[in-house]
Every structure is written in structure tokens, then in C-alpha cells.
mmCIF file with all atom_site columns, N, CA, C and O in Angstrom:
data_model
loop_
_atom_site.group_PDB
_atom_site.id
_atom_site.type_symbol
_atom_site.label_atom_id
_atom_site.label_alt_id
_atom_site.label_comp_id
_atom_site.label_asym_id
_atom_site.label_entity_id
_atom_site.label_seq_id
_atom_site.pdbx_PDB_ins_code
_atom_site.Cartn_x
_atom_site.Cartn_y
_atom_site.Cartn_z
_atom_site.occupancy
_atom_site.B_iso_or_equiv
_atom_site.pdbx_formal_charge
_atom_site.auth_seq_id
_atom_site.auth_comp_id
_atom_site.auth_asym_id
_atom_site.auth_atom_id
_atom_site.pdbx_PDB_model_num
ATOM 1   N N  . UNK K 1 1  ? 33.816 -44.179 -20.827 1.00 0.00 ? 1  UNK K N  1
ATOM 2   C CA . UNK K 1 1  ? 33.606 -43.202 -19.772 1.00 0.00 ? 1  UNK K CA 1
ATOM 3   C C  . UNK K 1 1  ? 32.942 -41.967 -20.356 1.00 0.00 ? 1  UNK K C  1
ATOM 4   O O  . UNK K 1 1  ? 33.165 -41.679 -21.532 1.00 0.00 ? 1  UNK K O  1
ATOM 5   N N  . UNK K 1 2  ? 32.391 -41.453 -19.841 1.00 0.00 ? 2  UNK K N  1
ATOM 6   C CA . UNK K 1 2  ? 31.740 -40.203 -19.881 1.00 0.00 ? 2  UNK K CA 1
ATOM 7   C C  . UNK K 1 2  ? 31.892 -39.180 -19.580 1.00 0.00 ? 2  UNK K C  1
ATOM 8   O O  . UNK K 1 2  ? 33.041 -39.202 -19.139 1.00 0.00 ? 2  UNK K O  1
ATOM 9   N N  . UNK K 1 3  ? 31.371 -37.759 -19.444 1.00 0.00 ? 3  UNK K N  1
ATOM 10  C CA . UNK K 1 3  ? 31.677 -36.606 -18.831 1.00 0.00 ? 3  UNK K CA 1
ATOM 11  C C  . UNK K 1 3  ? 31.465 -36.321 -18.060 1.00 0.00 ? 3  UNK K C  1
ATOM 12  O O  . UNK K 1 3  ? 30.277 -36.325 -17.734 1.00 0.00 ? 3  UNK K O  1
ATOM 13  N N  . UNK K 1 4  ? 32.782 -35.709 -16.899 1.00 0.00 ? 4  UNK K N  1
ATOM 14  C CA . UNK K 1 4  ? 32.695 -35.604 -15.367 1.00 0.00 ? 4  UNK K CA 1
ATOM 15  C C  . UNK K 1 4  ? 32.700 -36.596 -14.865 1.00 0.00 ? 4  UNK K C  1
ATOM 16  O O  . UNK K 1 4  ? 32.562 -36.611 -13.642 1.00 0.00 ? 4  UNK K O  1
ATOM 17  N N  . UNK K 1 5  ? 32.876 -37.970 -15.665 1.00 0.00 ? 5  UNK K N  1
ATOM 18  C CA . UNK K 1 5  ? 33.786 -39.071 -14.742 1.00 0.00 ? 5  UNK K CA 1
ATOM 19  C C  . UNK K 1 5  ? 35.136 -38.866 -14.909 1.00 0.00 ? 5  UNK K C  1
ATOM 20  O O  . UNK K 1 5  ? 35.746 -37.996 -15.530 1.00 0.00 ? 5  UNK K O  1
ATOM 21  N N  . UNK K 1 6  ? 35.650 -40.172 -14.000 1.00 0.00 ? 6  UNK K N  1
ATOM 22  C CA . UNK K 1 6  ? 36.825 -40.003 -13.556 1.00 0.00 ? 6  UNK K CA 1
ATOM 23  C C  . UNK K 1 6  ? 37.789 -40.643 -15.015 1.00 0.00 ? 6  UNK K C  1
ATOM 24  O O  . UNK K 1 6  ? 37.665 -41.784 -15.460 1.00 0.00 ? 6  UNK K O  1
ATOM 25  N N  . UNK K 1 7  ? 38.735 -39.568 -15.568 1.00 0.00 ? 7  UNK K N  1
ATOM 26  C CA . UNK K 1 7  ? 38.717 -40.021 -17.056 1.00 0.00 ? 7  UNK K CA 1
ATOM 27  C C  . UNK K 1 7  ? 37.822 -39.507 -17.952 1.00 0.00 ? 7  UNK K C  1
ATOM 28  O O  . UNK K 1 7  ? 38.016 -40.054 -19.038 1.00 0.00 ? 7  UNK K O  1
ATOM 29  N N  . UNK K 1 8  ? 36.937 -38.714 -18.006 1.00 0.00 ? 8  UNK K N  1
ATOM 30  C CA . UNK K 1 8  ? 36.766 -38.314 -18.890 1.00 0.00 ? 8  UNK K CA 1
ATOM 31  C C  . UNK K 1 8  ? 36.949 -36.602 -19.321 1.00 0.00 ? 8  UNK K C  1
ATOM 32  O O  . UNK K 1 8  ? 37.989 -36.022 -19.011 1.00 0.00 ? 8  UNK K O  1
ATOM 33  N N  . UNK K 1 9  ? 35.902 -35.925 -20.014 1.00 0.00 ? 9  UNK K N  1
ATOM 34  C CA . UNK K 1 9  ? 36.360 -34.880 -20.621 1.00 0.00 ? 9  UNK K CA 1
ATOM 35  C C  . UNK K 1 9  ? 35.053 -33.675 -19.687 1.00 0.00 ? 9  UNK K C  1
ATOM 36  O O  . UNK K 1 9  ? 33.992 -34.086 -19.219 1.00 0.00 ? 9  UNK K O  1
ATOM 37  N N  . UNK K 1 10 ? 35.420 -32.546 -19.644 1.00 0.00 ? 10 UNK K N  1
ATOM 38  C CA . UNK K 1 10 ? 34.678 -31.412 -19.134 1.00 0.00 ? 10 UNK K CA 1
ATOM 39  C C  . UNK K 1 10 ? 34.593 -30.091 -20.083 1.00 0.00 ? 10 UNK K C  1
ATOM 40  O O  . UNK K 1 10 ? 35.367 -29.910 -21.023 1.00 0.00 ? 10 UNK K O  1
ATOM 41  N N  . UNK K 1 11 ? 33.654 -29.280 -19.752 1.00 0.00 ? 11 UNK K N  1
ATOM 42  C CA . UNK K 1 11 ? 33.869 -27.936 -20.612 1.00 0.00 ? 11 UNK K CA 1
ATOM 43  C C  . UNK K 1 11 ? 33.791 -26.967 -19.492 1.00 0.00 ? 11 UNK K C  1
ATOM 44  O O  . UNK K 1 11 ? 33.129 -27.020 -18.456 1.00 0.00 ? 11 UNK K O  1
ATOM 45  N N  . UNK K 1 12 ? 34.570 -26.118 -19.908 1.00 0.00 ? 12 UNK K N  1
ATOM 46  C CA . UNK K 1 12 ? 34.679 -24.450 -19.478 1.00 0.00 ? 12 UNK K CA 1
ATOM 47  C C  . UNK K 1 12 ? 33.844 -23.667 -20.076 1.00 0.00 ? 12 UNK K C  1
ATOM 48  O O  . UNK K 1 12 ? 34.444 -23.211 -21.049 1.00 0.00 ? 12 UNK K O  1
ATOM 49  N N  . UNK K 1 13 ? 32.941 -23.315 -20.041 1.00 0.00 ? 13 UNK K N  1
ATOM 50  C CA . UNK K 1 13 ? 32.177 -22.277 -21.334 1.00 0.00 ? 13 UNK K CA 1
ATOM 51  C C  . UNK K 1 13 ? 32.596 -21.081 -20.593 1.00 0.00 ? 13 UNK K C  1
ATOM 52  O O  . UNK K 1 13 ? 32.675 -21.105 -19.365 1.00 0.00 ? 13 UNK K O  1
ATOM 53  N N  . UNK K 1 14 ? 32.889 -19.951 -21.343 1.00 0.00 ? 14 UNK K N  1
ATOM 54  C CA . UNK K 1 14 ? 33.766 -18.645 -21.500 1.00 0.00 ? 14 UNK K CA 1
ATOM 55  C C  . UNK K 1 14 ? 32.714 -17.459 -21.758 1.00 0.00 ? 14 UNK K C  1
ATOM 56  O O  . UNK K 1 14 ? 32.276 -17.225 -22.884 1.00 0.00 ? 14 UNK K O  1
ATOM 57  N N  . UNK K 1 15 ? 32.419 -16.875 -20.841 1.00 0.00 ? 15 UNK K N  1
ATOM 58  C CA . UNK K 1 15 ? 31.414 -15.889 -21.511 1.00 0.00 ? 15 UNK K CA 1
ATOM 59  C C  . UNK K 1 15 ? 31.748 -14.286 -20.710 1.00 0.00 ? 15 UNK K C  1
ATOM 60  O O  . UNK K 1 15 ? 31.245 -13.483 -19.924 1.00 0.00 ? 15 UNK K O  1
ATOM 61  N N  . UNK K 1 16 ? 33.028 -14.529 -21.594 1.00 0.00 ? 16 UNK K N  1
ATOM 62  C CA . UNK K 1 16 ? 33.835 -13.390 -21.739 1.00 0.00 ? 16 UNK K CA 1
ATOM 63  C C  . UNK K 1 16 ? 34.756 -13.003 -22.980 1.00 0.00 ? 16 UNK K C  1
ATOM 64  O O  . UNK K 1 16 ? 35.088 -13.846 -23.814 1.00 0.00 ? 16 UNK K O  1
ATOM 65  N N  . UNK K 1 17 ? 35.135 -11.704 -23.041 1.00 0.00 ? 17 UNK K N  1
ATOM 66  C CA . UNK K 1 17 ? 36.339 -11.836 -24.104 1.00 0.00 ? 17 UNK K CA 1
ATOM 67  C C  . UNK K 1 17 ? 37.589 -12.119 -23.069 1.00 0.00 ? 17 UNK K C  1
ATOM 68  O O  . UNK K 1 17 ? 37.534 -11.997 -21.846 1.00 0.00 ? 17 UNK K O  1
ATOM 69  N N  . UNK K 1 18 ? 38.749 -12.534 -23.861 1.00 0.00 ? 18 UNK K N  1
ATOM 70  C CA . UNK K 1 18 ? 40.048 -13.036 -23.352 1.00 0.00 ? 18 UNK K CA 1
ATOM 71  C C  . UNK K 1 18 ? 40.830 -11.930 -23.649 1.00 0.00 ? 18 UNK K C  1
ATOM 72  O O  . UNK K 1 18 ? 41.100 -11.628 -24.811 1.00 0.00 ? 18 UNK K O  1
ATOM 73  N N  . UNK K 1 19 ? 41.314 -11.138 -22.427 1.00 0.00 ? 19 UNK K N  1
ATOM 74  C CA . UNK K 1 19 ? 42.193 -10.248 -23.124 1.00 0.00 ? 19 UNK K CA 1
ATOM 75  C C  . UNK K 1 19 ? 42.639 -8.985  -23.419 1.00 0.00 ? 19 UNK K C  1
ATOM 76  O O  . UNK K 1 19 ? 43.534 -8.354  -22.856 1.00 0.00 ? 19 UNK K O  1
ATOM 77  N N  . UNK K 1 20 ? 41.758 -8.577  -24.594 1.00 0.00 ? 20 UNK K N  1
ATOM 78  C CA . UNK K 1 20 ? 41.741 -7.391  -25.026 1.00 0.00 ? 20 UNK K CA 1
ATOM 79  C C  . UNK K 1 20 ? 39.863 -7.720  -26.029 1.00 0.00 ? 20 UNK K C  1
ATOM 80  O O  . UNK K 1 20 ? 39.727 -8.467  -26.998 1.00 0.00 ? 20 UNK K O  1
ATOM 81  N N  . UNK K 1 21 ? 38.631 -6.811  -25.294 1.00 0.00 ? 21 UNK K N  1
ATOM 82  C CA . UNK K 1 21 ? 37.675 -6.473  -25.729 1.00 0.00 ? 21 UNK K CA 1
ATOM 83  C C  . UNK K 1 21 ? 37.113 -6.870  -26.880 1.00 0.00 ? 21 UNK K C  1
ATOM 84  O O  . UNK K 1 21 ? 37.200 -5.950  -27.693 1.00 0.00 ? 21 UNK K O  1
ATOM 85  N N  . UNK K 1 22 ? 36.717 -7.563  -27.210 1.00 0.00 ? 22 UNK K N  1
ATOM 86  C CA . UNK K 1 22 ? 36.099 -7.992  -28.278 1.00 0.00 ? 22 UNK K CA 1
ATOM 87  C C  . UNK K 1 22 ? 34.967 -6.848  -28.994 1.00 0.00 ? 22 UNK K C  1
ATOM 88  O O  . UNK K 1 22 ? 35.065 -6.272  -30.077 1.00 0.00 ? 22 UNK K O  1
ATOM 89  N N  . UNK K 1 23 ? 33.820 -6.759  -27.906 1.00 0.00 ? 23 UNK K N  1
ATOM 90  C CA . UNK K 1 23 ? 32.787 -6.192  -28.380 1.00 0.00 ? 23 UNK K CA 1
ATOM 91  C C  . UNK K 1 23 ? 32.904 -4.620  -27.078 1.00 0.00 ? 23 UNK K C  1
ATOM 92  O O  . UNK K 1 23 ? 33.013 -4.948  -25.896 1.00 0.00 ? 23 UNK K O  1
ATOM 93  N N  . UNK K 1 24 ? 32.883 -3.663  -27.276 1.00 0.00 ? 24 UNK K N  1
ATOM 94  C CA . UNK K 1 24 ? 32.640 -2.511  -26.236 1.00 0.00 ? 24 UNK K CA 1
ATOM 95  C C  . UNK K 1 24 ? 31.712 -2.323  -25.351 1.00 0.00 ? 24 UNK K C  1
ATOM 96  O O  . UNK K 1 24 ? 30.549 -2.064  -25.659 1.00 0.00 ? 24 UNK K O  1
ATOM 97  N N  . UNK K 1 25 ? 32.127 -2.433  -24.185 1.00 0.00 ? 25 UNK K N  1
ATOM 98  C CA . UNK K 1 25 ? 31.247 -2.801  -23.168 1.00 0.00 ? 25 UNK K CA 1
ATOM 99  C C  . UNK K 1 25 ? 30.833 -4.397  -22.662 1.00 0.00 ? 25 UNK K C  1
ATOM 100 O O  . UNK K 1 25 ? 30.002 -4.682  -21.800 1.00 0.00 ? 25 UNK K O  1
ATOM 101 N N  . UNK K 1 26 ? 31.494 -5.140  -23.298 1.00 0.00 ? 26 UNK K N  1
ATOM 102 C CA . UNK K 1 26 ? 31.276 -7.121  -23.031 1.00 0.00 ? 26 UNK K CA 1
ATOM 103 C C  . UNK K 1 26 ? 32.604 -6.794  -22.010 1.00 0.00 ? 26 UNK K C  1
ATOM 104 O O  . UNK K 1 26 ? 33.605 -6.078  -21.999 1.00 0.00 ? 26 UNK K O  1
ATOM 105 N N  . UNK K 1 27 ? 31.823 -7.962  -21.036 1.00 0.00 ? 27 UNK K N  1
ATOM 106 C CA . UNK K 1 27 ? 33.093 -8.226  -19.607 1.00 0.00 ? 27 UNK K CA 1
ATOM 107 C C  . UNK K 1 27 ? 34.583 -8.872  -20.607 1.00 0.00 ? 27 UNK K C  1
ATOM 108 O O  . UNK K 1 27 ? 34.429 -9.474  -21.669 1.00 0.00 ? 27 UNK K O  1
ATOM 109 N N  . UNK K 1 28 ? 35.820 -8.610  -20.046 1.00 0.00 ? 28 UNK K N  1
ATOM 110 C CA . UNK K 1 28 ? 37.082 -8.943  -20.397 1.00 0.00 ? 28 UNK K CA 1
ATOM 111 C C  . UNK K 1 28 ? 37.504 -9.564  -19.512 1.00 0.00 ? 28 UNK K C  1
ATOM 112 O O  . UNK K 1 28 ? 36.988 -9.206  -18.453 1.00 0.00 ? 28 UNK K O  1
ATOM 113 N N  . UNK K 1 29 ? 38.627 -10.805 -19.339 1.00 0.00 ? 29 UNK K N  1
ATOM 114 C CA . UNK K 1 29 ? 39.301 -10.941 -18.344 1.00 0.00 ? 29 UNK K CA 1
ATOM 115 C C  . UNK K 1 29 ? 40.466 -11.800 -18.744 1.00 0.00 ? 29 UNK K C  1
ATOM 116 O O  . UNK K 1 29 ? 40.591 -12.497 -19.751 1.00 0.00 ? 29 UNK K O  1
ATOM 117 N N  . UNK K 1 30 ? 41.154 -11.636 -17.911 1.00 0.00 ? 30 UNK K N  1
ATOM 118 C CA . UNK K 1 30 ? 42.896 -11.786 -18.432 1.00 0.00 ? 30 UNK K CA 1
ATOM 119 C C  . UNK K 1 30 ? 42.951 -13.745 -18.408 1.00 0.00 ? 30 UNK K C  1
ATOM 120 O O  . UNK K 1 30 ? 42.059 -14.354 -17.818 1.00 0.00 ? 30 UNK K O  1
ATOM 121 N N  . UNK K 1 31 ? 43.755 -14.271 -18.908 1.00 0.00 ? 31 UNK K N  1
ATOM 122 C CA . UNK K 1 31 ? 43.982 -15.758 -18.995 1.00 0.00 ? 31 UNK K CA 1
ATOM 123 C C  . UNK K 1 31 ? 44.198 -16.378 -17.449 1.00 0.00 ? 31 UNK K C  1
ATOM 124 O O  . UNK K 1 31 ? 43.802 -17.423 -16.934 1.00 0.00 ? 31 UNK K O  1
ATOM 125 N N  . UNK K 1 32 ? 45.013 -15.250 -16.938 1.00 0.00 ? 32 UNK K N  1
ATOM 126 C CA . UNK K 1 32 ? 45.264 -15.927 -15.649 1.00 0.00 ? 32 UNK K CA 1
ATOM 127 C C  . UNK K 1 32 ? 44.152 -15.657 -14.565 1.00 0.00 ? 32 UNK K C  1
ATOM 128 O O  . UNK K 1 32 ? 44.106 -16.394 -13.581 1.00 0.00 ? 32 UNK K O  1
ATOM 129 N N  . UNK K 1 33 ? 43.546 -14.957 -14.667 1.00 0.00 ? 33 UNK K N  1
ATOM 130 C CA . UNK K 1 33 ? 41.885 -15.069 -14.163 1.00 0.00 ? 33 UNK K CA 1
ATOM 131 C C  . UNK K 1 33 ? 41.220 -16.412 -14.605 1.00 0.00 ? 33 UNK K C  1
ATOM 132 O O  . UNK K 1 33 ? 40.871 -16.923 -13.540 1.00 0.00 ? 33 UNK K O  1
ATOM 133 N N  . UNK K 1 34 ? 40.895 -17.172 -15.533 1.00 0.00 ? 34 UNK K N  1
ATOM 134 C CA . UNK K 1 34 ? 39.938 -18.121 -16.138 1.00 0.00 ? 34 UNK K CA 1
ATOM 135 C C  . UNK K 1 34 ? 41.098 -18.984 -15.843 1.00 0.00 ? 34 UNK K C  1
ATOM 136 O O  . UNK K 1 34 ? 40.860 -19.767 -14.923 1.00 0.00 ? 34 UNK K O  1
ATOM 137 N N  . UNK K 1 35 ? 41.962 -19.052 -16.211 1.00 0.00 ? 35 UNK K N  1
ATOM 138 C CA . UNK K 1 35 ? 42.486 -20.711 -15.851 1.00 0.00 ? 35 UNK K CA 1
ATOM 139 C C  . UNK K 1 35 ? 42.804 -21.295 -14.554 1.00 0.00 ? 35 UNK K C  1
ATOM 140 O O  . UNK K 1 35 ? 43.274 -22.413 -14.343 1.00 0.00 ? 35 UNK K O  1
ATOM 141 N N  . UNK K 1 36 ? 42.496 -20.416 -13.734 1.00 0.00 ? 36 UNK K N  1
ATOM 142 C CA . UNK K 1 36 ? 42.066 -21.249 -11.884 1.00 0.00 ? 36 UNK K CA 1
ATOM 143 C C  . UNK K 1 36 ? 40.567 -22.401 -12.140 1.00 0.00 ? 36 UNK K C  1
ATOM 144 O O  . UNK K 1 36 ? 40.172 -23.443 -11.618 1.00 0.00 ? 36 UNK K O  1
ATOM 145 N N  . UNK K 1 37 ? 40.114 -21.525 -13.195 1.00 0.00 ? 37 UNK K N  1
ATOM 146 C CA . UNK K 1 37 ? 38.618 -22.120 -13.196 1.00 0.00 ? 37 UNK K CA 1
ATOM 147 C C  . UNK K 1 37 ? 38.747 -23.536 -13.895 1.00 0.00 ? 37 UNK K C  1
ATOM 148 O O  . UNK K 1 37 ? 38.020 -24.445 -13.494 1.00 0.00 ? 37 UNK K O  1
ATOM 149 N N  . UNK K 1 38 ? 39.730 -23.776 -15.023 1.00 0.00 ? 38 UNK K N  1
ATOM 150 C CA . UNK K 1 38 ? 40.547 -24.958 -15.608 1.00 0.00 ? 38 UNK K CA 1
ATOM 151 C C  . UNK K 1 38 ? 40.412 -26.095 -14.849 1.00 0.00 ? 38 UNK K C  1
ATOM 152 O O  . UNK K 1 38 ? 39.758 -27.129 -14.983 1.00 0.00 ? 38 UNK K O  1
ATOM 153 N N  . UNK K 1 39 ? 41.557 -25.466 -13.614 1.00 0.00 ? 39 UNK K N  1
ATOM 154 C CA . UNK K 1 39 ? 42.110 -26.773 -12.483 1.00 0.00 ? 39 UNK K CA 1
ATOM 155 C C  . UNK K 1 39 ? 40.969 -26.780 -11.497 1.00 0.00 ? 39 UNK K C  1
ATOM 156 O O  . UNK K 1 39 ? 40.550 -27.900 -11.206 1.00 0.00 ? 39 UNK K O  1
ATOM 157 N N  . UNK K 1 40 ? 40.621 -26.163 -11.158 1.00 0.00 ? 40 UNK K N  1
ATOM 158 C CA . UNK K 1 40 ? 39.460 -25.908 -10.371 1.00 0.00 ? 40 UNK K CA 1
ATOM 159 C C  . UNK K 1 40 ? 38.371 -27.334 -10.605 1.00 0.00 ? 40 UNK K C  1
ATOM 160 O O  . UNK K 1 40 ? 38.001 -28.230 -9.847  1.00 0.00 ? 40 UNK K O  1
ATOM 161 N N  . UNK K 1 41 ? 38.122 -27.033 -11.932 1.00 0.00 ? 41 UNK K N  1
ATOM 162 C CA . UNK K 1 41 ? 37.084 -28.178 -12.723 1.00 0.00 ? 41 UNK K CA 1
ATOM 163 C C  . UNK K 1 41 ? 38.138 -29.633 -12.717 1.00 0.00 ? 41 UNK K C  1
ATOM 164 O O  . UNK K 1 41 ? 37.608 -30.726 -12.515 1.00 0.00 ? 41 UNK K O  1
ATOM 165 N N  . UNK K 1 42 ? 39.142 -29.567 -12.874 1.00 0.00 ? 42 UNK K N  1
ATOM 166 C CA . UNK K 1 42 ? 40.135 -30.757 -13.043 1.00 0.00 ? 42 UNK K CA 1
ATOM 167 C C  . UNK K 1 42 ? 40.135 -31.365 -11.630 1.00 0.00 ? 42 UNK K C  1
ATOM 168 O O  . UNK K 1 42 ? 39.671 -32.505 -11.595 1.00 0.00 ? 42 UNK K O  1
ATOM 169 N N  . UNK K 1 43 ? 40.476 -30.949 -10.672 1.00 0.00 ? 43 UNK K N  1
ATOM 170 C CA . UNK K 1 43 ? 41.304 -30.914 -9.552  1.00 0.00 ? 43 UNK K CA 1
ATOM 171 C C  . UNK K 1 43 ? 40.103 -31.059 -8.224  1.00 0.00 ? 43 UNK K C  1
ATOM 172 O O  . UNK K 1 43 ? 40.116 -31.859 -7.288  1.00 0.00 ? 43 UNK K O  1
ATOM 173 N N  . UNK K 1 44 ? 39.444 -30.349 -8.433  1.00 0.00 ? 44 UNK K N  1
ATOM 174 C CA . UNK K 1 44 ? 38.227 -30.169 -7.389  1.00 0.00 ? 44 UNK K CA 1
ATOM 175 C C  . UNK K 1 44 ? 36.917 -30.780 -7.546  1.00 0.00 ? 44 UNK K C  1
ATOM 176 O O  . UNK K 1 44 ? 36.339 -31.531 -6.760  1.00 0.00 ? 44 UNK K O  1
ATOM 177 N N  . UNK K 1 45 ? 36.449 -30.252 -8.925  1.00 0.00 ? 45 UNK K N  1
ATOM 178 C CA . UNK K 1 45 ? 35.133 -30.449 -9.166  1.00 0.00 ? 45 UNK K CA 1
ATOM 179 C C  . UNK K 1 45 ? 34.354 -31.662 -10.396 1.00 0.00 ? 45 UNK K C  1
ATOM 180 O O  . UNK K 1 45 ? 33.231 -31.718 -10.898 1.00 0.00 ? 45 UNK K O  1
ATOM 181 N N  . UNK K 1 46 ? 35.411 -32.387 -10.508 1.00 0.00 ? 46 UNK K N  1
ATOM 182 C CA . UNK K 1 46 ? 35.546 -33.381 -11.376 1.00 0.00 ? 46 UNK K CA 1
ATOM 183 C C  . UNK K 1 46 ? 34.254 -34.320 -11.341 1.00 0.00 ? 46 UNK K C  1
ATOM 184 O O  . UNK K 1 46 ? 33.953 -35.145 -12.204 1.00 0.00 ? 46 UNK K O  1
ATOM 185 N N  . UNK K 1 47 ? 33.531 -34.019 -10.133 1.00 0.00 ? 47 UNK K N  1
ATOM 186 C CA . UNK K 1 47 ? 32.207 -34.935 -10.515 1.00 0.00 ? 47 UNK K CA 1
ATOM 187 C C  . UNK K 1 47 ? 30.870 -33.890 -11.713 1.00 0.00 ? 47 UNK K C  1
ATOM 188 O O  . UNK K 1 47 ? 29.789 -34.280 -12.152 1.00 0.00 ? 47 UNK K O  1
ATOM 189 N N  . UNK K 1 48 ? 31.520 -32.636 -11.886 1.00 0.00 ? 48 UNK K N  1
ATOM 190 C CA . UNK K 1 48 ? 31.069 -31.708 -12.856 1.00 0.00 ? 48 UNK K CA 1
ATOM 191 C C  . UNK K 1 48 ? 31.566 -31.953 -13.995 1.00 0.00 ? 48 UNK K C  1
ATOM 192 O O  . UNK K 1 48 ? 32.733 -32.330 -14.105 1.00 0.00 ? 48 UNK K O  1
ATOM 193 N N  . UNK K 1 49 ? 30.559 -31.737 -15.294 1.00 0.00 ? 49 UNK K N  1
ATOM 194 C CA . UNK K 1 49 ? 31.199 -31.698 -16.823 1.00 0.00 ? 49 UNK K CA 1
ATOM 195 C C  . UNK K 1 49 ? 31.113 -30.670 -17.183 1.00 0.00 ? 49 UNK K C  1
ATOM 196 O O  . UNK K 1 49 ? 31.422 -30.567 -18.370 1.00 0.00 ? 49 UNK K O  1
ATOM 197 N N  . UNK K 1 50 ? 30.734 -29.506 -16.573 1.00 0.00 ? 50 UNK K N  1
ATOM 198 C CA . UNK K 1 50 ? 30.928 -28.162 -17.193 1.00 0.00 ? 50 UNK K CA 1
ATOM 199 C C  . UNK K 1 50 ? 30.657 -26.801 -16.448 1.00 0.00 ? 50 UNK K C  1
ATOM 200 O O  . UNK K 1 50 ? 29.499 -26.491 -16.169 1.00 0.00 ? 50 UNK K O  1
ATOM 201 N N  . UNK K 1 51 ? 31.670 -26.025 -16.139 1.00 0.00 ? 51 UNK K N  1
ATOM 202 C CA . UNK K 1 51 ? 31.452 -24.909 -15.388 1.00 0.00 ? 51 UNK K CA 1
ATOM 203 C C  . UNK K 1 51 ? 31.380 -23.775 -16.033 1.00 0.00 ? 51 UNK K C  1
ATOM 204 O O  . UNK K 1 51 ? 32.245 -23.734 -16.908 1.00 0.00 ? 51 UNK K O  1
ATOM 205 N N  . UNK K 1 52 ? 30.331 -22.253 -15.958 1.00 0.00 ? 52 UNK K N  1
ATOM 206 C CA . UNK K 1 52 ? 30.788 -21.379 -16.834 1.00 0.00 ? 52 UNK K CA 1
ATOM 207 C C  . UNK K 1 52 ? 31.628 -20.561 -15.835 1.00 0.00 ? 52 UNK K C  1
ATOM 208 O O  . UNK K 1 52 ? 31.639 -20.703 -14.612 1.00 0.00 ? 52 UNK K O  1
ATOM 209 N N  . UNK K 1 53 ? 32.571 -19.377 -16.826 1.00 0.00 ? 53 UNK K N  1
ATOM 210 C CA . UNK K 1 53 ? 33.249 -18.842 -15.955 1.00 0.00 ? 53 UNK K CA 1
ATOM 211 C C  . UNK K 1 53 ? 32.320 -17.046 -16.892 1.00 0.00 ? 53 UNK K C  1
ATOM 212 O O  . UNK K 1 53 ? 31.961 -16.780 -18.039 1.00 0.00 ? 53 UNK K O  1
ATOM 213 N N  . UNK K 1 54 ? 32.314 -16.387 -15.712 1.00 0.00 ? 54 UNK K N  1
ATOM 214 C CA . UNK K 1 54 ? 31.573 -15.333 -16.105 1.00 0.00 ? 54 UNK K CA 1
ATOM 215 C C  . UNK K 1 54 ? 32.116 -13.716 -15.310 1.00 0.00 ? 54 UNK K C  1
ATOM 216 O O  . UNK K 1 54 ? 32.219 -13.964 -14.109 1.00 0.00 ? 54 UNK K O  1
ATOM 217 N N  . UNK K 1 55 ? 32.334 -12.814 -15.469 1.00 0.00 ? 55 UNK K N  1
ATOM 218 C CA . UNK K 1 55 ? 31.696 -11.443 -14.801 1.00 0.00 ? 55 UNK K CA 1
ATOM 219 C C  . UNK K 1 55 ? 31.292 -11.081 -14.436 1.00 0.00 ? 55 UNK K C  1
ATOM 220 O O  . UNK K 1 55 ? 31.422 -9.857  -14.400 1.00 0.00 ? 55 UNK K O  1
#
């Protein structure tokens, strides 16, 4: 199986810091913000292999 079949594997790409700021002035956002986007991809959008989550 492959990616974004049923059974296989997906990516989240993150193009944020997690948290607490990495770089000053780069978007931040808390864990429980980005991991809707997790199940979201699991649960919903599973014919997708990769969603970014962004700012």
C-alpha cells in the first residue's frame, strides 16, 4: 500500500514553531491547535498523503 491509501502512511508538514518561538517573528502555535489537523488527515481526508498546517 501506499500513501493516502487506505492503510497507509501520511505527512503533516509543520511550518510553524510548536510552542514557544523558535525564530522572532516566525508564526507559533500551541499542540492543540495542529493536532485537529492530525485526525483531520486520519479521519477525513485520508484519500490525501500530506497536508501542511500553516499561519
Amino acid at each position: 500500500m501506499g500513501q493516502g491509501d487506505d492503510g497507509g502512511t501520511a505527512h503533516v508538514a509543520i511550518n510553524v514553531s510548536i510552542g514557544t518561538p523558535a525564530v522572532p517573528g516566525f508564526p507559533t502555535a500551541q499542540p492543540e491547535e495542529i493536532s485537529p489537523v492530525y485526525w483531520d488527515l486520519h479521519t477525513a481526508q485520508r484519500d490525501q498523503s500530506e497536508l501542511v498546517f500553516s499561519l
